[in-house]
mmCIF file of C-alpha atoms in Angstrom:
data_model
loop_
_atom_site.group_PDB
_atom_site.id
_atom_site.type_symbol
_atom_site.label_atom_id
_atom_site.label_comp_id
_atom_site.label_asym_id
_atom_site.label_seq_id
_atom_site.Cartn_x
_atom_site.Cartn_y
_atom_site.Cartn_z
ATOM 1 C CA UNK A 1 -42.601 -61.249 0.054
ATOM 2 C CA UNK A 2 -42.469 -65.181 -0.474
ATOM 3 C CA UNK A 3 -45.458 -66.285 -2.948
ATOM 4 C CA UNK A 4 -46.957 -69.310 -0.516
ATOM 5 C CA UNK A 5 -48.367 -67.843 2.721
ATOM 6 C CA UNK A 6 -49.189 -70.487 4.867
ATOM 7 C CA UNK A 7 -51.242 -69.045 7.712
ATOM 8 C CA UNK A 8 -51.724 -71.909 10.806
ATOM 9 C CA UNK A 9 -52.597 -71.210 15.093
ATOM 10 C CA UNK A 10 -54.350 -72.627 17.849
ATOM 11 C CA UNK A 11 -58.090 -73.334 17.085
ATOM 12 C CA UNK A 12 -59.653 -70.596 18.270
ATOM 13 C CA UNK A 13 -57.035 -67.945 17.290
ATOM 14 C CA UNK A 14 -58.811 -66.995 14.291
ATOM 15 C CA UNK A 15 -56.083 -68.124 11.859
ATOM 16 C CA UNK A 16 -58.932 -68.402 9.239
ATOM 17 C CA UNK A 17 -60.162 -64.477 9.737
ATOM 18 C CA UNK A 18 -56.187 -63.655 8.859
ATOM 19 C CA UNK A 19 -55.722 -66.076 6.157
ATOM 20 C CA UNK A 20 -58.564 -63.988 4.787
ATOM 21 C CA UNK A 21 -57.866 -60.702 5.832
ATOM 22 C CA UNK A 22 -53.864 -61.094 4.354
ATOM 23 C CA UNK A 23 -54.916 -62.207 1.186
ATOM 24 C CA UNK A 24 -57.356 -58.971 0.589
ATOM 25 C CA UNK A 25 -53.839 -57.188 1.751
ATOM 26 C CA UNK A 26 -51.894 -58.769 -0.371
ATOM 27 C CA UNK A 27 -54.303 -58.287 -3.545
ATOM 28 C CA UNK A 28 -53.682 -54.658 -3.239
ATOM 29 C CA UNK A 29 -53.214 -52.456 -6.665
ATOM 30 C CA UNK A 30 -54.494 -54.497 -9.091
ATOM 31 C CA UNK A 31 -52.392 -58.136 -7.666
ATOM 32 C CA UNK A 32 -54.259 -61.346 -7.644
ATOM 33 C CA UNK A 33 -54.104 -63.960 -4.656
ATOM 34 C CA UNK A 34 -55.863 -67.301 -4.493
ATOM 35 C CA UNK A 35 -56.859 -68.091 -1.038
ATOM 36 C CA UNK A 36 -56.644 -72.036 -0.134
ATOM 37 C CA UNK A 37 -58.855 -73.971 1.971
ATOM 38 C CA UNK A 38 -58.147 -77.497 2.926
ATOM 39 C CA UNK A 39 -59.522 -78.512 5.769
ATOM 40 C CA UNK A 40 -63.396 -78.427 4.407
ATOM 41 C CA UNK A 41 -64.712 -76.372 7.134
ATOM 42 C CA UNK A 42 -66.586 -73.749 4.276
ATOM 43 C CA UNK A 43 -65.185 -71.336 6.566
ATOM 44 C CA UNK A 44 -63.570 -68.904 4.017
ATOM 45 C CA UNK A 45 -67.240 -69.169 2.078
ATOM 46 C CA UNK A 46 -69.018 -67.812 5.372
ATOM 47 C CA UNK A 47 -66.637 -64.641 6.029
ATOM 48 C CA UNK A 48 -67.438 -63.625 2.241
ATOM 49 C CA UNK A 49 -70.848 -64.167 2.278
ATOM 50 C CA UNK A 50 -70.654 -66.320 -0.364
ATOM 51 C CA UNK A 51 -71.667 -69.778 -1.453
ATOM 52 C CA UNK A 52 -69.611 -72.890 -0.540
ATOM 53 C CA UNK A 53 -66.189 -72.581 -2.374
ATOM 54 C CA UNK A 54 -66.156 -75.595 -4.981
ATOM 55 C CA UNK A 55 -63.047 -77.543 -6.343
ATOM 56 C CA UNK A 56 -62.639 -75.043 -9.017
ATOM 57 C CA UNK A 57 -60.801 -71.431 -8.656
ATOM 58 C CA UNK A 58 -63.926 -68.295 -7.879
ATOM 59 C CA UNK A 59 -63.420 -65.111 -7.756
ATOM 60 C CA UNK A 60 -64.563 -64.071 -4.375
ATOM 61 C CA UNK A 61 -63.430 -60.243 -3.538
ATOM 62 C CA UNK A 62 -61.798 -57.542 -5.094
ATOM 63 C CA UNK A 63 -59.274 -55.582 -2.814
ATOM 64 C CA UNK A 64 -58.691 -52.070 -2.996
ATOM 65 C CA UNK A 65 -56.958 -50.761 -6.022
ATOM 66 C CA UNK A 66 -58.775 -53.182 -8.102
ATOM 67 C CA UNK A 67 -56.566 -56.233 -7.379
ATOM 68 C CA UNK A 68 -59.063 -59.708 -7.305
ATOM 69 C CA UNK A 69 -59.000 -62.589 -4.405
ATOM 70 C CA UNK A 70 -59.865 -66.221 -6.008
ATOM 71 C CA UNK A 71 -60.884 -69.056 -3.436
ATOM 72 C CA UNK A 72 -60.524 -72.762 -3.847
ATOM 73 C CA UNK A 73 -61.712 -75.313 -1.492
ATOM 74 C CA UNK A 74 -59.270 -78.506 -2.228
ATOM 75 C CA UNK A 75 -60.826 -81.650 -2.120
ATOM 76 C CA UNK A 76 -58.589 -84.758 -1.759
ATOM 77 C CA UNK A 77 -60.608 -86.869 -4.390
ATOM 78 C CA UNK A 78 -61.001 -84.462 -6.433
ATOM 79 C CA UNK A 79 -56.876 -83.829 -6.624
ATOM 80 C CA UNK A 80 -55.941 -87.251 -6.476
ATOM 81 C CA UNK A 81 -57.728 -87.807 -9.927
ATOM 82 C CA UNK A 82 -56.594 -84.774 -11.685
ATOM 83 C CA UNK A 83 -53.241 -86.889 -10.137
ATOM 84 C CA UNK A 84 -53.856 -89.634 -11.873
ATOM 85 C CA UNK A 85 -54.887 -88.310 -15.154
ATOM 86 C CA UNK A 86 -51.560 -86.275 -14.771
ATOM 87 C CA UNK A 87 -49.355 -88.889 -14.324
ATOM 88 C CA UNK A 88 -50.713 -92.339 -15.689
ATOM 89 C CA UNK A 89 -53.281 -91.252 -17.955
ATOM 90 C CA UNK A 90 -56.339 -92.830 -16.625
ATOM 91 C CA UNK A 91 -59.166 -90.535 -17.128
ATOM 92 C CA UNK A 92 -62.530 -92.183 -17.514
ATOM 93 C CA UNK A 93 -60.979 -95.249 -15.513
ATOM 94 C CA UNK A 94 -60.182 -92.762 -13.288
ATOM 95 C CA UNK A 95 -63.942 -91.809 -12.251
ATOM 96 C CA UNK A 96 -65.169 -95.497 -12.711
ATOM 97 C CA UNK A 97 -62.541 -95.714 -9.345
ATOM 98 C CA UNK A 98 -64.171 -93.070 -7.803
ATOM 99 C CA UNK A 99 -67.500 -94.466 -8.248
ATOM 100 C CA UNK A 100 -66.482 -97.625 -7.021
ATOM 101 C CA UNK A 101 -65.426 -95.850 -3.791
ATOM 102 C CA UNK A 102 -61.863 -96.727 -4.141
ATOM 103 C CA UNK A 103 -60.624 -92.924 -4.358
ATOM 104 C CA UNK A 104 -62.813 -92.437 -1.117
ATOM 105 C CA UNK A 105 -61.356 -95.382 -0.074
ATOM 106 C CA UNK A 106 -56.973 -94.456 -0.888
ATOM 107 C CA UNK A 107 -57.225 -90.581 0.880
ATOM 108 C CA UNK A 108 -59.004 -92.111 3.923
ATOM 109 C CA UNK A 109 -56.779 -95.204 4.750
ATOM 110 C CA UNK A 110 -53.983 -92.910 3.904
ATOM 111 C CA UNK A 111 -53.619 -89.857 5.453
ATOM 112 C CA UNK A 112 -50.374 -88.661 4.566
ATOM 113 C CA UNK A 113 -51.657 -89.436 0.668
ATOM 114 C CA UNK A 114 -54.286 -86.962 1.723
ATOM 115 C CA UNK A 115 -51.768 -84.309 2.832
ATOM 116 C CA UNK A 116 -49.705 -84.888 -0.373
ATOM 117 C CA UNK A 117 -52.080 -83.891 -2.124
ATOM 118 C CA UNK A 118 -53.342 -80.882 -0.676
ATOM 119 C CA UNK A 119 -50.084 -79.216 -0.064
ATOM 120 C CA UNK A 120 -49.484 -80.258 -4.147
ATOM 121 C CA UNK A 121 -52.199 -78.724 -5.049
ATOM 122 C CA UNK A 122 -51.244 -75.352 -3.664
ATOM 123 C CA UNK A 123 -48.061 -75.607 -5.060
ATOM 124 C CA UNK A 124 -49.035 -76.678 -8.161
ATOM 125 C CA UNK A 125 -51.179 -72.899 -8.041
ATOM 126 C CA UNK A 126 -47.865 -71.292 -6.851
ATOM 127 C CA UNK A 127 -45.870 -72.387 -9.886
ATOM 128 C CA UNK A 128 -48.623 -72.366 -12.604
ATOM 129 C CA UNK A 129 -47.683 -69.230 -15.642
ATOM 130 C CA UNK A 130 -49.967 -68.155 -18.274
ATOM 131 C CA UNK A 131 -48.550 -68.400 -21.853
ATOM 132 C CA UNK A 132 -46.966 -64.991 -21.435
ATOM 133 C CA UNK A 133 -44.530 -67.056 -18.887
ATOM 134 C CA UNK A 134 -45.860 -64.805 -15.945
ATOM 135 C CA UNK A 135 -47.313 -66.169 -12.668
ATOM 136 C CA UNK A 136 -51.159 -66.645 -12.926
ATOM 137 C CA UNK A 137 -50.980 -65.461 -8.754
ATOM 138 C CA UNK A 138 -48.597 -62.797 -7.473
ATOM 139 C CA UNK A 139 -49.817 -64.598 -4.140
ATOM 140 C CA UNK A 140 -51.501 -67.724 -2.630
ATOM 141 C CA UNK A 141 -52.670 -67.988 0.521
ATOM 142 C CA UNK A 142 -53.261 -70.934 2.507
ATOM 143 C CA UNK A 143 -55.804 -71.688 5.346
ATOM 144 C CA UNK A 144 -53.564 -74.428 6.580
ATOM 145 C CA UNK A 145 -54.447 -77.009 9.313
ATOM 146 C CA UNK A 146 -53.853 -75.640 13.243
ATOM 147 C CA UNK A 147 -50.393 -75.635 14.849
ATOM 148 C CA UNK A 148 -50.676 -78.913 16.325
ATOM 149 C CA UNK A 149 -50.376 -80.734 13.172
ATOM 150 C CA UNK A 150 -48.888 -78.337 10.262
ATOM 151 C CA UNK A 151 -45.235 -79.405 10.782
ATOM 152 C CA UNK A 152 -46.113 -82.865 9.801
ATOM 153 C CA UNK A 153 -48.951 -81.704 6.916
ATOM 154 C CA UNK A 154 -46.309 -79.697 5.338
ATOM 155 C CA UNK A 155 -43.535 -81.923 5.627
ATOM 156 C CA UNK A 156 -45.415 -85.199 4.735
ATOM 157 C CA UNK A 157 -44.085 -84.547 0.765
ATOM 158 C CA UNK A 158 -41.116 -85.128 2.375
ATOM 159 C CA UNK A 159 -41.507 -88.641 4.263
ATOM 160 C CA UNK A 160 -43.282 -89.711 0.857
ATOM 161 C CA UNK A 161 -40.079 -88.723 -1.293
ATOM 162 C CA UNK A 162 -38.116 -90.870 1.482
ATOM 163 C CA UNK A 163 -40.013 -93.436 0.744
ATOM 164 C CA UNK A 164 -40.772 -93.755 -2.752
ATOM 165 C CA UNK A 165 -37.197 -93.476 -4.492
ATOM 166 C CA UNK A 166 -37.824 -92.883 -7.959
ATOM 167 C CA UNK A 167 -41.004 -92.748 -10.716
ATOM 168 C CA UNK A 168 -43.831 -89.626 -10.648
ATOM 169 C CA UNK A 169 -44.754 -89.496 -7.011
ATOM 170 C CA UNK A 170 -41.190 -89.318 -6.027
ATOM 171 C CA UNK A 171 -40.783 -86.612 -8.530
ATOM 172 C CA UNK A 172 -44.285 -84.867 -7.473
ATOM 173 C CA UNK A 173 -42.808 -84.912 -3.914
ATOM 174 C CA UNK A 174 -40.037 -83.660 -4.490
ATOM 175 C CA UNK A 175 -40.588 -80.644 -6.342
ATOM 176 C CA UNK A 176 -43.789 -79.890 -3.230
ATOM 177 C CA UNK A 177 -40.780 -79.948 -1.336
ATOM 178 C CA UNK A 178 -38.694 -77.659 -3.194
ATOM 179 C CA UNK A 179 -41.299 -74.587 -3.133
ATOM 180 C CA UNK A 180 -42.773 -75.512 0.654
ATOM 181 C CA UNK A 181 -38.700 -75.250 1.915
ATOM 182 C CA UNK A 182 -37.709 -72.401 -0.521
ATOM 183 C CA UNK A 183 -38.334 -68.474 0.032
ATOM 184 C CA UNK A 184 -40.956 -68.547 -1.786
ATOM 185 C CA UNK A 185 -42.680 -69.838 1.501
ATOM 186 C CA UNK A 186 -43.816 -68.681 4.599
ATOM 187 C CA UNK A 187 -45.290 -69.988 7.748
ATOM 188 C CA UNK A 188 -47.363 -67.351 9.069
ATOM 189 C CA UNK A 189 -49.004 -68.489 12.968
ATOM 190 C CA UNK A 190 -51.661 -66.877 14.704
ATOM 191 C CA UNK A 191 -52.173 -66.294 18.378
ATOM 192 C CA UNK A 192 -53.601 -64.783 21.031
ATOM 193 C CA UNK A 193 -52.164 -63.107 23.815
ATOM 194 C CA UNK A 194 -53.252 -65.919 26.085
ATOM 195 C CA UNK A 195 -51.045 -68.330 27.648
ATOM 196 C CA UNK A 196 -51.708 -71.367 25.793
ATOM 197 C CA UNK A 197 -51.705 -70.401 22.236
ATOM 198 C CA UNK A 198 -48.645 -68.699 22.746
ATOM 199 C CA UNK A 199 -47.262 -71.624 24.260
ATOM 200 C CA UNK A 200 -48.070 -73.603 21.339
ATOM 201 C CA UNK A 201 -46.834 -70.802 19.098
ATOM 202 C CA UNK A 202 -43.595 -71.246 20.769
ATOM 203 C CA UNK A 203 -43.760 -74.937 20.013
ATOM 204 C CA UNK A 204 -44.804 -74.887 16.746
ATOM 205 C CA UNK A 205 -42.305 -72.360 15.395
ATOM 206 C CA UNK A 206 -39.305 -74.799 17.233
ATOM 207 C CA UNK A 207 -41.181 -77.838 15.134
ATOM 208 C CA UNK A 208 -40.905 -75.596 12.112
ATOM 209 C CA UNK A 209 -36.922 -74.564 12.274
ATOM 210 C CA UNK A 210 -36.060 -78.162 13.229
ATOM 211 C CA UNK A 211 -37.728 -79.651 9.928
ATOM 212 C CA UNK A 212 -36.099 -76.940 8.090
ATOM 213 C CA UNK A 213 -39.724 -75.072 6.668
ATOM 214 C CA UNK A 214 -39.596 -71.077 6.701
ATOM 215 C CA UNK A 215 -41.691 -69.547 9.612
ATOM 216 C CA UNK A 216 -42.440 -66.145 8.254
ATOM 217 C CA UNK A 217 -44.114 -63.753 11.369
ATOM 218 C CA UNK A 218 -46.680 -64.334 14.183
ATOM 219 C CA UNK A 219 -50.314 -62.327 13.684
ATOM 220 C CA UNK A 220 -51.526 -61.551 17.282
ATOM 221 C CA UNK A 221 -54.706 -61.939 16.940
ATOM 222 C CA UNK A 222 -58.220 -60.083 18.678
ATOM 223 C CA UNK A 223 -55.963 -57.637 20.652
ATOM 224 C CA UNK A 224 -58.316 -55.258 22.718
ATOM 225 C CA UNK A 225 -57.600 -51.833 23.987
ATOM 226 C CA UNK A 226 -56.228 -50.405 27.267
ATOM 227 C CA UNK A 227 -58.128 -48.640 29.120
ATOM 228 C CA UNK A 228 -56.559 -47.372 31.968
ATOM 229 C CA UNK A 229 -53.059 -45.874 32.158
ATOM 230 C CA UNK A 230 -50.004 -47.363 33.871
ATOM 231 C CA UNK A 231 -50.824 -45.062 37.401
ATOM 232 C CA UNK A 232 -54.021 -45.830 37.367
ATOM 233 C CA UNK A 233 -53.443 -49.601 36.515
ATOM 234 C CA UNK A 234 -50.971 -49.909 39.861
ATOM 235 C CA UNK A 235 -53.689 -48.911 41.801
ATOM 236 C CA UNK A 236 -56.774 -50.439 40.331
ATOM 237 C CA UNK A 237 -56.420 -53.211 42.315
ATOM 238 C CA UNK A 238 -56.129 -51.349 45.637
ATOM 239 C CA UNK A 239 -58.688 -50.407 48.209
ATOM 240 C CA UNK A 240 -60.282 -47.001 47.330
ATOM 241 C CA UNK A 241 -63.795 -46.838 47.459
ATOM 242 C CA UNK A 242 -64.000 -43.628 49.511
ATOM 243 C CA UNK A 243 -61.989 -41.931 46.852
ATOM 244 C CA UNK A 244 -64.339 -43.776 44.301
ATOM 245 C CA UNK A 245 -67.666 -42.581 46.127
ATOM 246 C CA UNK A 246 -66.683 -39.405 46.125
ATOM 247 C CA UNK A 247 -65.967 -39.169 42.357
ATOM 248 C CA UNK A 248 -68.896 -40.656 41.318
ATOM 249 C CA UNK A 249 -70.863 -38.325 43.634
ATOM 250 C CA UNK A 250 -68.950 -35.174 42.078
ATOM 251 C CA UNK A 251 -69.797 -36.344 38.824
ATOM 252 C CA UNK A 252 -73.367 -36.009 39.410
ATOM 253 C CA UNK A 253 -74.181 -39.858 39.859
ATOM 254 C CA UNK A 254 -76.209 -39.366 43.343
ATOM 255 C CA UNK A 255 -75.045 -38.453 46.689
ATOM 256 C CA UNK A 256 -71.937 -39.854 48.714
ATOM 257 C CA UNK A 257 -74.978 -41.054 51.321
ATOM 258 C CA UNK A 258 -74.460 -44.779 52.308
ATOM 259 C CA UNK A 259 -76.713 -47.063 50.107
ATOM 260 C CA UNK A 260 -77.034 -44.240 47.171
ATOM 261 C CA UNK A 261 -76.443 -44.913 43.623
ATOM 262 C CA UNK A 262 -72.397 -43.920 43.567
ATOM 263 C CA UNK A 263 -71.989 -46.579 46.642
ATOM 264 C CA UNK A 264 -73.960 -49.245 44.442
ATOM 265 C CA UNK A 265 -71.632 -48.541 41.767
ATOM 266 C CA UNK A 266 -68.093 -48.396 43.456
ATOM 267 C CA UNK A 267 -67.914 -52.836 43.533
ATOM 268 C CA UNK A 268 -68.686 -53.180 40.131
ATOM 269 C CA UNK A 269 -66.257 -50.669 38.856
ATOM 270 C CA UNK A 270 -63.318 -51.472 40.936
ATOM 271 C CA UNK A 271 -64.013 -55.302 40.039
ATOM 272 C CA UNK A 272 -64.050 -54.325 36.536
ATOM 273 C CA UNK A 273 -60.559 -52.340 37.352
ATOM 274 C CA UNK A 274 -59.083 -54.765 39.172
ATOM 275 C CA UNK A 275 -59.803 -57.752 36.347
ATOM 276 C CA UNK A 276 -58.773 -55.363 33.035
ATOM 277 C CA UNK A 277 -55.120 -54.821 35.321
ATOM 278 C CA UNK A 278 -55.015 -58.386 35.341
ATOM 279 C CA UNK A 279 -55.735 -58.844 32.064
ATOM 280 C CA UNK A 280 -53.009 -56.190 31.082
ATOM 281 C CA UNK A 281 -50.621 -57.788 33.024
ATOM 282 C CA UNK A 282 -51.298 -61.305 31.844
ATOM 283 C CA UNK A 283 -50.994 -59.898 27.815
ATOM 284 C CA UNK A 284 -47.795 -58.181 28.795
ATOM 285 C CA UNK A 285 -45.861 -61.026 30.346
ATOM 286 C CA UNK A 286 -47.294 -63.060 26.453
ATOM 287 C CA UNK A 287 -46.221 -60.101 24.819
ATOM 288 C CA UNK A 288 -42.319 -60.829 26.404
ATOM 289 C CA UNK A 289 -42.764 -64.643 25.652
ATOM 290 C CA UNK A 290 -43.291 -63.597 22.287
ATOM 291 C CA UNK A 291 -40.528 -61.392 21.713
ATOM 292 C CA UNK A 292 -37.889 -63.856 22.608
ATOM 293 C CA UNK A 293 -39.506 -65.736 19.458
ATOM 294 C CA UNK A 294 -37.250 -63.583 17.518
ATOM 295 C CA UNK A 295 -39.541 -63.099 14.797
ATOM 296 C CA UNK A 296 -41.909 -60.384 13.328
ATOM 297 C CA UNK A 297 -44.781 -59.848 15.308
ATOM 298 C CA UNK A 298 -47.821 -58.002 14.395
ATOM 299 C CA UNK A 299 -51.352 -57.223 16.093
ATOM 300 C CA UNK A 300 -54.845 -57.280 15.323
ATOM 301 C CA UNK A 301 -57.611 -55.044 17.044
ATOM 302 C CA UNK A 302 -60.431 -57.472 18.507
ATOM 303 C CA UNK A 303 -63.470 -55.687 16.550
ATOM 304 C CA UNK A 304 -66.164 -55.243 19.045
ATOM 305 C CA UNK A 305 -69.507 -55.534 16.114
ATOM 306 C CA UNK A 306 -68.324 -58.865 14.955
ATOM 307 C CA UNK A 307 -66.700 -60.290 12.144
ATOM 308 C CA UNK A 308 -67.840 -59.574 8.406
ATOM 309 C CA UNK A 309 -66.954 -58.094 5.221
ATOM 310 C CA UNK A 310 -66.394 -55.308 6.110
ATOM 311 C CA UNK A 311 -64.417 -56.081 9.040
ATOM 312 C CA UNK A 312 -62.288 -58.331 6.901
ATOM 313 C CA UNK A 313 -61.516 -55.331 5.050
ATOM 314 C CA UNK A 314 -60.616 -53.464 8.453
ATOM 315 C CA UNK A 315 -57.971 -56.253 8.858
ATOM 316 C CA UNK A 316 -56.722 -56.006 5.567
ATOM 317 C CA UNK A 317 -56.357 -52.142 5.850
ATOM 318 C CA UNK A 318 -54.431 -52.820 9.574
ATOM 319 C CA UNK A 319 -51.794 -55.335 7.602
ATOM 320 C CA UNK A 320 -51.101 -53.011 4.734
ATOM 321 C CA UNK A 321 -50.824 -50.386 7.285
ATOM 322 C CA UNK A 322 -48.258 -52.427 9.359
ATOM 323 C CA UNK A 323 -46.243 -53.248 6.269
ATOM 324 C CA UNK A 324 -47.305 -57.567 6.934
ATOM 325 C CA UNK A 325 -48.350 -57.318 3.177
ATOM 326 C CA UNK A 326 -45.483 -55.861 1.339
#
């Protein structure tokens, strides 16, 4: 499975929940993963339970099997000084910039400069080796920006490279390039079986292929069950409150009598009918946009008590189980 796993959707989708819930997956037997924030939401911080996820590299989890999760929160000024002390050297004059508000200043004028230097920082993770020459992380994740933007964040090392022709940030560029469109990336987008994130699934994965970056699988998000089988689900929607009544009142739940507690109850319950065969038949006809896709897909169970820890770990045991982490 390719090292970078970029994980982007719709706002709303919950593309954070499976950024964290693959990583935990993909930490499995004793594996490390570092699990990328750049957006500076916090939002990885709150679904551990932890404190707010600094510049440097914390151990956050540990997955089943004793493999470890790290989290890092990238902050633009932060890498565009360890930038320029990599490549000119500048070190205290580097912070005297900063303090000056001229850092500040560069990644908010700039905001493809901002972009080069998250995505580099990511990579920069991806490649790094310990001085046994093996990879400090089997995996990193990314909690990358939503679909609407995340063709041009990760291609922006690109434009720059087009730009500047030679010297260290054409170089820098170029090898963020070479790991964001190599296998050893994927573009992983979130959905829901709604129609307007899949529609912008659909869009985002053509964006994708046409700027030549690898679009792993889609994560269908929050899927909930189905309640009713198909016989029952044809006629949901249909006129039978007699037969309703009378089922009710068989069931113990009052009389048939007109105004009596199974009467009161026959609306309600044939509304709720009527809406979850909607609802069925609105996920199914997503289900077929997503299959012309032709690309992995792979659901999530909406967990009814909310989303913590130990949900995360839920999701992480679903992925394993559906093979999205091997």
């Amino acid at each position: 499975m390719s090292r970078l796993q970029v994980v982007s959707g719709k706002g709303g989708t919950g593309k954070t929940t499976v950024a964290a819930a693959l990583a935990l997956a993909l930490a499995r037997e004793g594996r490390r993963t570092l699990l990328v924030e750049v957006e500076g939401r916090q939002g990885l911080a709150q679904l551990f339970g932890a404190e707010a996820l600094p510049y440097e590299e914390r151990k956050i989890a540990v997955a089943p099997g004793g493999g470890e999760v790290f989290a890092l929160a990238i902050d633009a000024e932060r890498a565009l000084l360890d930038y320029l002390q990599m490549f000119y050297k500048l070190g205290s004059a580097g912070r005297a910039l900063k303090k000056l508000g001229a850092i500040d200043f560069a990644t908010t004028i700039a905001p493809g400069l901002r972009d080069v230097l998250l995505t580099g920082k990511a990579c920069e993770a991806v490649r790094r080796k310990d001085k046994a020459g093996r990879y400090v992380y089997d995996h990193v994740v990314m909690d990358a920006p939503p679909t609407g933007r995340i063709t041009r964040f990760l291609n922006v090392n690109d434009e720059v490279a087009g730009l500047a022709r030679f010297g260290p940030i054409h170089n820098q560029a170029q090898a963020v390039m070479k790991v964001l469109k190599s296998p050893e990336t994927a573009v992983h987008l979130v959905t829901l079986l709604e129609e307007m994130p899949v529609q912008e699934t659909a869009d985002g994965i053509e964006e994708l292929r046409g700027a030549g970056l690898p679009v792993g699988r889609v994560v269908v998000n929050m899927v909930r069950p189905h309640h009713l089988d198909e016989d029952t689900l044809r006629t949901a929607a249909e006129d039978h409150r007699a037969g309703v009544a009378k089922a009710l009142s068989r069931a113990g739940l009052g009389g048939a009598r007109r105004g009596g507690l199974a009467e009161r109850l026959v609306e309600p319950l044939l509304a709720q009918a009527s809406e979850h065969a909607g609802r069925v038949e609105l996920e199914r006809a997503q289900r077929a946009v997503l299959a012309g896709l032709d690309l992995p897909t792979y659901e999530l169970p909406l967990l009814g008590a909310g989303m913590d820890l130990a949900g995360l770990y839920e999701l992480a045991k679903e992925l394993r189980k559906q093979s999205v982490a091997e």
